[in-house]
CSV table of C-alpha atoms in Angstrom, one decimal:
chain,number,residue,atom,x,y,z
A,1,UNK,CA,7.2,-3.5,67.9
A,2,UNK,CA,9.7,-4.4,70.8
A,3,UNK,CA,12.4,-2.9,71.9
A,4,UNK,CA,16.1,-3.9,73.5
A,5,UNK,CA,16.4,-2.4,76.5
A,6,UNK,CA,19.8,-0.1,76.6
A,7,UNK,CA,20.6,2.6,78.0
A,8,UNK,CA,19.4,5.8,76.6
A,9,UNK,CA,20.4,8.8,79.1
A,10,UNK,CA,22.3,10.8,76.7
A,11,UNK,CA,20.9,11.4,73.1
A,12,UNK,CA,23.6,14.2,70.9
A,13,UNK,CA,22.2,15.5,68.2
A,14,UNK,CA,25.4,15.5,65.8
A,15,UNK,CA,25.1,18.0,62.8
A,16,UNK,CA,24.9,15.1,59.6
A,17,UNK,CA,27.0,17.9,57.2
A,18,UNK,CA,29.7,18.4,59.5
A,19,UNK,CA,32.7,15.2,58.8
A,20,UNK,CA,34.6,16.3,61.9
A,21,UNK,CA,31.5,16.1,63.9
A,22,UNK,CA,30.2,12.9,63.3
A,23,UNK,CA,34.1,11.6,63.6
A,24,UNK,CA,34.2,13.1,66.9
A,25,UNK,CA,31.2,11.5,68.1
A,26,UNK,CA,32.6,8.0,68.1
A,27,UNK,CA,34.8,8.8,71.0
A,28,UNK,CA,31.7,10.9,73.2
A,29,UNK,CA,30.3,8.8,75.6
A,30,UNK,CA,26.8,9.2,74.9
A,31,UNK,CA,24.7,6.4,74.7
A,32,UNK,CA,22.9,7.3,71.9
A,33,UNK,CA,23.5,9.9,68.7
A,34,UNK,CA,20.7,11.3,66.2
A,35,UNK,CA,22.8,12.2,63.3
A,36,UNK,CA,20.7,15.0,61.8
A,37,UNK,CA,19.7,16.0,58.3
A,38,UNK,CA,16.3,17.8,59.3
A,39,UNK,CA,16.8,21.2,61.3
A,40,UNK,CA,20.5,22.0,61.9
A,41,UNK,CA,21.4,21.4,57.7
A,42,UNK,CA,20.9,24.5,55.8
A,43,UNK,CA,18.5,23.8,52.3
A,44,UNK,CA,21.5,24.3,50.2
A,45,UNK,CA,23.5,21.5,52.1
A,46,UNK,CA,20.7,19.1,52.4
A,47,UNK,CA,22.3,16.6,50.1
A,48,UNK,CA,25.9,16.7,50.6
A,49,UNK,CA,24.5,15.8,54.5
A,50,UNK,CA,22.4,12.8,53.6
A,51,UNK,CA,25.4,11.5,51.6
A,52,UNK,CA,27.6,12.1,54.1
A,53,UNK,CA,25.3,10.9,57.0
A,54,UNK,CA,24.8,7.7,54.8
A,55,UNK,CA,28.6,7.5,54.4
A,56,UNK,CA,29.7,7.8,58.2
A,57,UNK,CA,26.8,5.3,59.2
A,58,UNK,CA,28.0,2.7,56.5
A,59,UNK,CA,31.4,3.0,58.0
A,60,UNK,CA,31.2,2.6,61.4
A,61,UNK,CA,33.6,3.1,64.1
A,62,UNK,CA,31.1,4.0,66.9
A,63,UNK,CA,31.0,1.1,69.5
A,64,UNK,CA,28.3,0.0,71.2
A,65,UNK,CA,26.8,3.7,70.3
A,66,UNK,CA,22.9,3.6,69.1
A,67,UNK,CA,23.2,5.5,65.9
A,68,UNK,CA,19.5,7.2,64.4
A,69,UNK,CA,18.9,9.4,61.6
A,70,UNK,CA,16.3,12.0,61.5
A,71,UNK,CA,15.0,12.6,58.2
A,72,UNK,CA,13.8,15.5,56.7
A,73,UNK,CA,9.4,15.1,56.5
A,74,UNK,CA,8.4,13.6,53.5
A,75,UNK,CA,6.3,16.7,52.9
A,76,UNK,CA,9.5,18.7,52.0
A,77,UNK,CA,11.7,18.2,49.1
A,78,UNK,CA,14.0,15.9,50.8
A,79,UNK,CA,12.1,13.5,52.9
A,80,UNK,CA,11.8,10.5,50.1
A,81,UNK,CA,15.7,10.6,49.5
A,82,UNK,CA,16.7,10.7,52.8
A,83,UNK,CA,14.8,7.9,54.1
A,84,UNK,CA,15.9,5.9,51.0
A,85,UNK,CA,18.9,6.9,51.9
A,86,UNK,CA,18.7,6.3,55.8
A,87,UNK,CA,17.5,2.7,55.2
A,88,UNK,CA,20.5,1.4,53.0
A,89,UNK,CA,22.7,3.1,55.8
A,90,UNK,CA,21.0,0.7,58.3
A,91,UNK,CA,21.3,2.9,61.3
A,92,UNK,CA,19.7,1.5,64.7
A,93,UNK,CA,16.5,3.5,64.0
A,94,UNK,CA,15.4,6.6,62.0
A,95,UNK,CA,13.6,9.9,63.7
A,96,UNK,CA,10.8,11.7,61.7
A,97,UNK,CA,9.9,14.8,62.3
A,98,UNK,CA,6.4,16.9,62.6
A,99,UNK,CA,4.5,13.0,63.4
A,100,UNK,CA,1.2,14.4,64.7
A,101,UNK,CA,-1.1,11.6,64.3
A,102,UNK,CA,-1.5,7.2,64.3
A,103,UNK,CA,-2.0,7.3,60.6
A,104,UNK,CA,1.7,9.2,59.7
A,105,UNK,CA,3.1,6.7,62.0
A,106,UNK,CA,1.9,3.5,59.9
A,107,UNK,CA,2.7,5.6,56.1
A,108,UNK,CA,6.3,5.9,57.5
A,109,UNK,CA,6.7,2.3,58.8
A,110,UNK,CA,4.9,0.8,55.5
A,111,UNK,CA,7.7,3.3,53.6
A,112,UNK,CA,10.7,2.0,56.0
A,113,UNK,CA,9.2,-2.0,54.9
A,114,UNK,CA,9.4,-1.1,51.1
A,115,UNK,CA,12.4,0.8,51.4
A,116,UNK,CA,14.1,-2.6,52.6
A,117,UNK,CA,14.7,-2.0,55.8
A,118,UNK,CA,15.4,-4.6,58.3
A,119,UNK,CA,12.8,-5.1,61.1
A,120,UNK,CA,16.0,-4.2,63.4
A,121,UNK,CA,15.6,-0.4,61.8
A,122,UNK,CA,13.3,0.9,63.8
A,123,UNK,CA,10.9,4.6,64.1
A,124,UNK,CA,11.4,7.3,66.4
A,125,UNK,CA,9.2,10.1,65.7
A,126,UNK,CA,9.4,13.9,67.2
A,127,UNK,CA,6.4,14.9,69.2
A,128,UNK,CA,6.7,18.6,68.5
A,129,UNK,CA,3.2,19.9,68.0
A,130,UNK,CA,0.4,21.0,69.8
A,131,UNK,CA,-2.0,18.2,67.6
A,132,UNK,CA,0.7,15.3,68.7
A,133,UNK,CA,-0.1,16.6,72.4
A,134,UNK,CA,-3.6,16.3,71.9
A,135,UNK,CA,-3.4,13.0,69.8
A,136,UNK,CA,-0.7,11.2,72.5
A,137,UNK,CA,-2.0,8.1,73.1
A,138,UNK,CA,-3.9,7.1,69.7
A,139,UNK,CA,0.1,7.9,68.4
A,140,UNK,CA,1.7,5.4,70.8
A,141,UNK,CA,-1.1,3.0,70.0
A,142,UNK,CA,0.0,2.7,66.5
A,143,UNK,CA,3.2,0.9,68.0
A,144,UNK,CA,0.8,-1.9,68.6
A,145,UNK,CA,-0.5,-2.3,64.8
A,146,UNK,CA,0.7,-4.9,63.0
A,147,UNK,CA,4.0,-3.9,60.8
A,148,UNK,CA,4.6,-0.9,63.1
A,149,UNK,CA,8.2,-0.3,63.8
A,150,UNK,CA,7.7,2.8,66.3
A,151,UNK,CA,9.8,2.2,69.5
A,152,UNK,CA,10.2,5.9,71.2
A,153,UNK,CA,9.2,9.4,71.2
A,154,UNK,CA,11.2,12.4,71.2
A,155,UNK,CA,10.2,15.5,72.4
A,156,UNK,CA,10.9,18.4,70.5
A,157,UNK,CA,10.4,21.0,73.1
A,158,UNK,CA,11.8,24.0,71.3
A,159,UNK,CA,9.1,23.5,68.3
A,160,UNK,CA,6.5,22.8,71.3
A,161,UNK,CA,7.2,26.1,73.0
A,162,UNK,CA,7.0,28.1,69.2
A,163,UNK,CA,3.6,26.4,68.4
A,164,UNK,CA,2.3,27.4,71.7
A,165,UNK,CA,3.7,31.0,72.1
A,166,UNK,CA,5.0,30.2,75.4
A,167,UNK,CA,7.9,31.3,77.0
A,168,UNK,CA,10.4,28.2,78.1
A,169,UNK,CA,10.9,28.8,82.1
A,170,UNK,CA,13.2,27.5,84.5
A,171,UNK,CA,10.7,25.2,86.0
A,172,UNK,CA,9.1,24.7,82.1
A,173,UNK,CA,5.5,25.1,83.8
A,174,UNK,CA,4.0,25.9,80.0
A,175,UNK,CA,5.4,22.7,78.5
A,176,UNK,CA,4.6,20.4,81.6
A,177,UNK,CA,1.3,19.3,80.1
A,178,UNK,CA,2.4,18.4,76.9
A,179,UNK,CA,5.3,16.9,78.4
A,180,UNK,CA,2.9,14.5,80.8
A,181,UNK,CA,0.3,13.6,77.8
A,182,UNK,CA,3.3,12.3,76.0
A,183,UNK,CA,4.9,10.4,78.6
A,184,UNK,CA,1.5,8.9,79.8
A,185,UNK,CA,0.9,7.9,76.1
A,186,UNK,CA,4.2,5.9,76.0
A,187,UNK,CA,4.2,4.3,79.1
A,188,UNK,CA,1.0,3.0,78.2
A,189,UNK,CA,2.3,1.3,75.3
A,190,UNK,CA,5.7,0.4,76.6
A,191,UNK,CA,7.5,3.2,74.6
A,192,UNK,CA,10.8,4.7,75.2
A,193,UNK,CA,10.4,8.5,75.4
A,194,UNK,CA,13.1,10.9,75.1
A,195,UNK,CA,13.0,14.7,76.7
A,196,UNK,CA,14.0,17.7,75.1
A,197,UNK,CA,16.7,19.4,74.6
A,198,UNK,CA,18.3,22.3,77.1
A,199,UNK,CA,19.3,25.1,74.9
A,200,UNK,CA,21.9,27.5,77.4
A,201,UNK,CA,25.4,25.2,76.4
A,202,UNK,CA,26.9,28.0,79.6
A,203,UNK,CA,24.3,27.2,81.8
A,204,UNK,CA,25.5,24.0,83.3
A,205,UNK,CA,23.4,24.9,86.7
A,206,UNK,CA,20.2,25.6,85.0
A,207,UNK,CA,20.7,22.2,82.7
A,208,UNK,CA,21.5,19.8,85.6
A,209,UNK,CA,18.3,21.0,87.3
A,210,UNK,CA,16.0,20.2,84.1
A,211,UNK,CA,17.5,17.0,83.8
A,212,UNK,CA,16.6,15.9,87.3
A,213,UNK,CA,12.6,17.3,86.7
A,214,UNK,CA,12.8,15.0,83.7
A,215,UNK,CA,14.3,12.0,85.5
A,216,UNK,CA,12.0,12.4,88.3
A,217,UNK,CA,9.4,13.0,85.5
A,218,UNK,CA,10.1,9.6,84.7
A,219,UNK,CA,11.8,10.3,81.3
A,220,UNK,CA,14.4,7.4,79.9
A,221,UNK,CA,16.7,10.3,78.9
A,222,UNK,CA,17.5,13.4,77.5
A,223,UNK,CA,18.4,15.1,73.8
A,224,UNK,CA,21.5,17.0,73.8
A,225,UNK,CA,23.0,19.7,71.7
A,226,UNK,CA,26.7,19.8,72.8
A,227,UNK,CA,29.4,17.2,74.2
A,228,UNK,CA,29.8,18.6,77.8
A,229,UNK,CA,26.0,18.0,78.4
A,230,UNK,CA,26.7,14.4,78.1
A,231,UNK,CA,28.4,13.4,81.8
A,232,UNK,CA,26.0,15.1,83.6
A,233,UNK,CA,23.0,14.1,82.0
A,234,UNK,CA,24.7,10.5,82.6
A,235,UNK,CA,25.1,10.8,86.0
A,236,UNK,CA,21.6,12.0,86.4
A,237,UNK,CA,19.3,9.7,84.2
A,238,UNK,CA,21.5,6.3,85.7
A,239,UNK,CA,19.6,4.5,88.5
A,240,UNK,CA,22.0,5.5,91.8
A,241,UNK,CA,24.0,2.5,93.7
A,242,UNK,CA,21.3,2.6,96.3
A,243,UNK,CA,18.3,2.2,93.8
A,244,UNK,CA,20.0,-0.9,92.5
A,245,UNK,CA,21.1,-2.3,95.5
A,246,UNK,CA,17.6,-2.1,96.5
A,247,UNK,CA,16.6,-3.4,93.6
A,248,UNK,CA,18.7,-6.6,93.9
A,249,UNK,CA,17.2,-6.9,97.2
A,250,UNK,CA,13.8,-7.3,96.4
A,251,UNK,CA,14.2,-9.3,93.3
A,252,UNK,CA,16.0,-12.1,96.0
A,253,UNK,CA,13.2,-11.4,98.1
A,254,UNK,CA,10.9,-13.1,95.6
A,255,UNK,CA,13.1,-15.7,94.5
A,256,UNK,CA,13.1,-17.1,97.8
A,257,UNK,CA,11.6,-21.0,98.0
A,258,UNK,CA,9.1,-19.5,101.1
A,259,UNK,CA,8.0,-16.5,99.0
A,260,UNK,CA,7.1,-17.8,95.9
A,261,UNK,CA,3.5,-17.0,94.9
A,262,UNK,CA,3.7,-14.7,97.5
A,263,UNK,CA,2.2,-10.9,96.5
A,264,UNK,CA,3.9,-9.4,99.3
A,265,UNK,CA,7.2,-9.9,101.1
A,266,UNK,CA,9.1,-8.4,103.7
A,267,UNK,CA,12.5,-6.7,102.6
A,268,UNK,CA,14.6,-4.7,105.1
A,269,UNK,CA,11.1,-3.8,107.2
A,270,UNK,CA,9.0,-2.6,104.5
A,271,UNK,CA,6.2,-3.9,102.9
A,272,UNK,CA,6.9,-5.1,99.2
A,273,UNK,CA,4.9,-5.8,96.4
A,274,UNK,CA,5.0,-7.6,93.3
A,275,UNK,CA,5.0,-4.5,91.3
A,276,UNK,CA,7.8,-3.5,92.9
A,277,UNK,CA,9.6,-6.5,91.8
A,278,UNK,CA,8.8,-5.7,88.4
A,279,UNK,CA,10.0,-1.9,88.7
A,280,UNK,CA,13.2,-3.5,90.7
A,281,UNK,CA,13.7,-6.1,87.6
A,282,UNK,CA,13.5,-3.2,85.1
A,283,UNK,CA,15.9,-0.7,87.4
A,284,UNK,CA,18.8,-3.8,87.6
A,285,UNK,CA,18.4,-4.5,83.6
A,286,UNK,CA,18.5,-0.8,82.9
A,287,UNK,CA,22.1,-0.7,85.3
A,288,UNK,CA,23.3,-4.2,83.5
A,289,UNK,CA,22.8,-2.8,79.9
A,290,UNK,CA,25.1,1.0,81.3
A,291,UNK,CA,27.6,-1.2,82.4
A,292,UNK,CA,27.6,-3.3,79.3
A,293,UNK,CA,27.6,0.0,77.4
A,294,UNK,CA,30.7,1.0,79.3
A,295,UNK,CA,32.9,-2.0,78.3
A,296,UNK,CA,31.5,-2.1,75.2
């Protein structure tokens, strides 16, 4: 299933039963909120979340914000009635959790058709587990099927590190190959992919660094837990002036009368290629849809 391209640097998770919460969120500037009834919703206030979730979503108030809501699994008590319930909200997309294999991806797509959803509703799914490592690329796959509506994965680092029994360093040397399977697997298949969250709020140092491993990683962005990650982790995961400079460059280059169905051109001395001119096409719409977002 495709996808818009937007910008996707910053992605709050928002606590779904706290009202003041989710009302703050429409003035944050992240590009992108997960409005969460799954992990931080204790059992007893599961359904006071999803109605309030449901509620705020229905509203709306929140811009040019992309607005998902991750579900509970259907294997608990309150999957079924919180995707039911996500659907008639009509959020932007909605974010299982625990997905660890092709076949979950297609159940909860065929479940997101019945339920009424919109093909503009689409599925994120959580790659938390050490079996959605292994199984990486037969999951992204699935976004080829017919009726799929999976469109990114998020990486669900903290339940990575627990499954593995690893300890989450500085440089996150235990999760790196997890962390490369996944984004492999989604490049392949022309899926967004999300990194995981940092979990020291304090630790502004220590979080600018991991965003940069995961932009250099080639990640579209990162999940966030509290507001004042959101400018950094803005700054960080935008393409810089000089990248789209460059970019704009090359994309003349090509446009040129005398080089078209040229491979190769000359730009400022160096050697281009046509792939280039794809990666320098994909930088400038990525910088066109943050400045859209911006004065949106």
């Amino acid at each position: 299933m495709s996808d818009t391209i937007r910008p996707r640097r910053s992605v709050l998770y928002m606590p779904g039963a706290n009202a003041r919460a989710l009302d703050k969120a429409k003035t944050l500037a992240a590009d992108s909120l997960i409005l969460d009834l799954e992990d931080s919703v204790a059992p007893d206030a599961k359904e006071d979340a999803r109605a309030l979730v449901a509620q705020k979503v229905a509203e709306g108030g929140y811009g040019p914000r992309e607005l998902i809501i991750r579900i509970n699994a259907l294997t608990t008590p309150w999957g079924e009635a919180d995707l039911k319930a996500a659907v008639e909200a009509r959020p932007h997309a909605i974010l299982a959790p625990k997905v660890d294999s092709a076949e979950t991806v297609m159940d909860l797509s065929r479940r997101l058709s019945s339920a009424g959803a919109p093909p503009t509703v689409h599925l994120w799914i959580m790659m938390e587990t050490p079996l959605a490592m292994l199984r990486a690329e037969s999951i992204a796959a699935a976004a080829t099927q017919e009726g799929s509506r999976l469109t990114c994965f998020v990486m669900g680092t903290n339940d990575l590190a627990k499954e593995l029994h690893c300890t989450q360093t500085a440089d996150r040397l235990p999760l790196l190959g997890g962390l490369g399977l996944s984004l492999l697997a989604a490049r392949a298949y022309g899926l967004t992919i999300i990194d995981g969250v940092y979990n020291d709020i304090k630790d502004l140092d220590g979080f600018t660094q991991v965003c940069r491993q995961g932009a250099q990683m080639g990640f579209d962005g990162k999940t966030l837990i509290h507001p004042t990650q959101i400018d950094p982790c803005n700054r960080i995961f935008r393409p810089s002036d000089q990248e789209v400079g460059d970019a704009r460059k090359i994309i003349a280059a090509f446009d040129l009368p005398e080089n078209k169905g040229k491979g190769v051109v000359t730009v400022d001395g160096k050697m281009v290629e046509l792939l280039h001119a794809e990666n320098a096409k994909r930088i400038v719409a990525i910088a066109d849809a943050i400045e859209a977002f911006n004065h949106g």
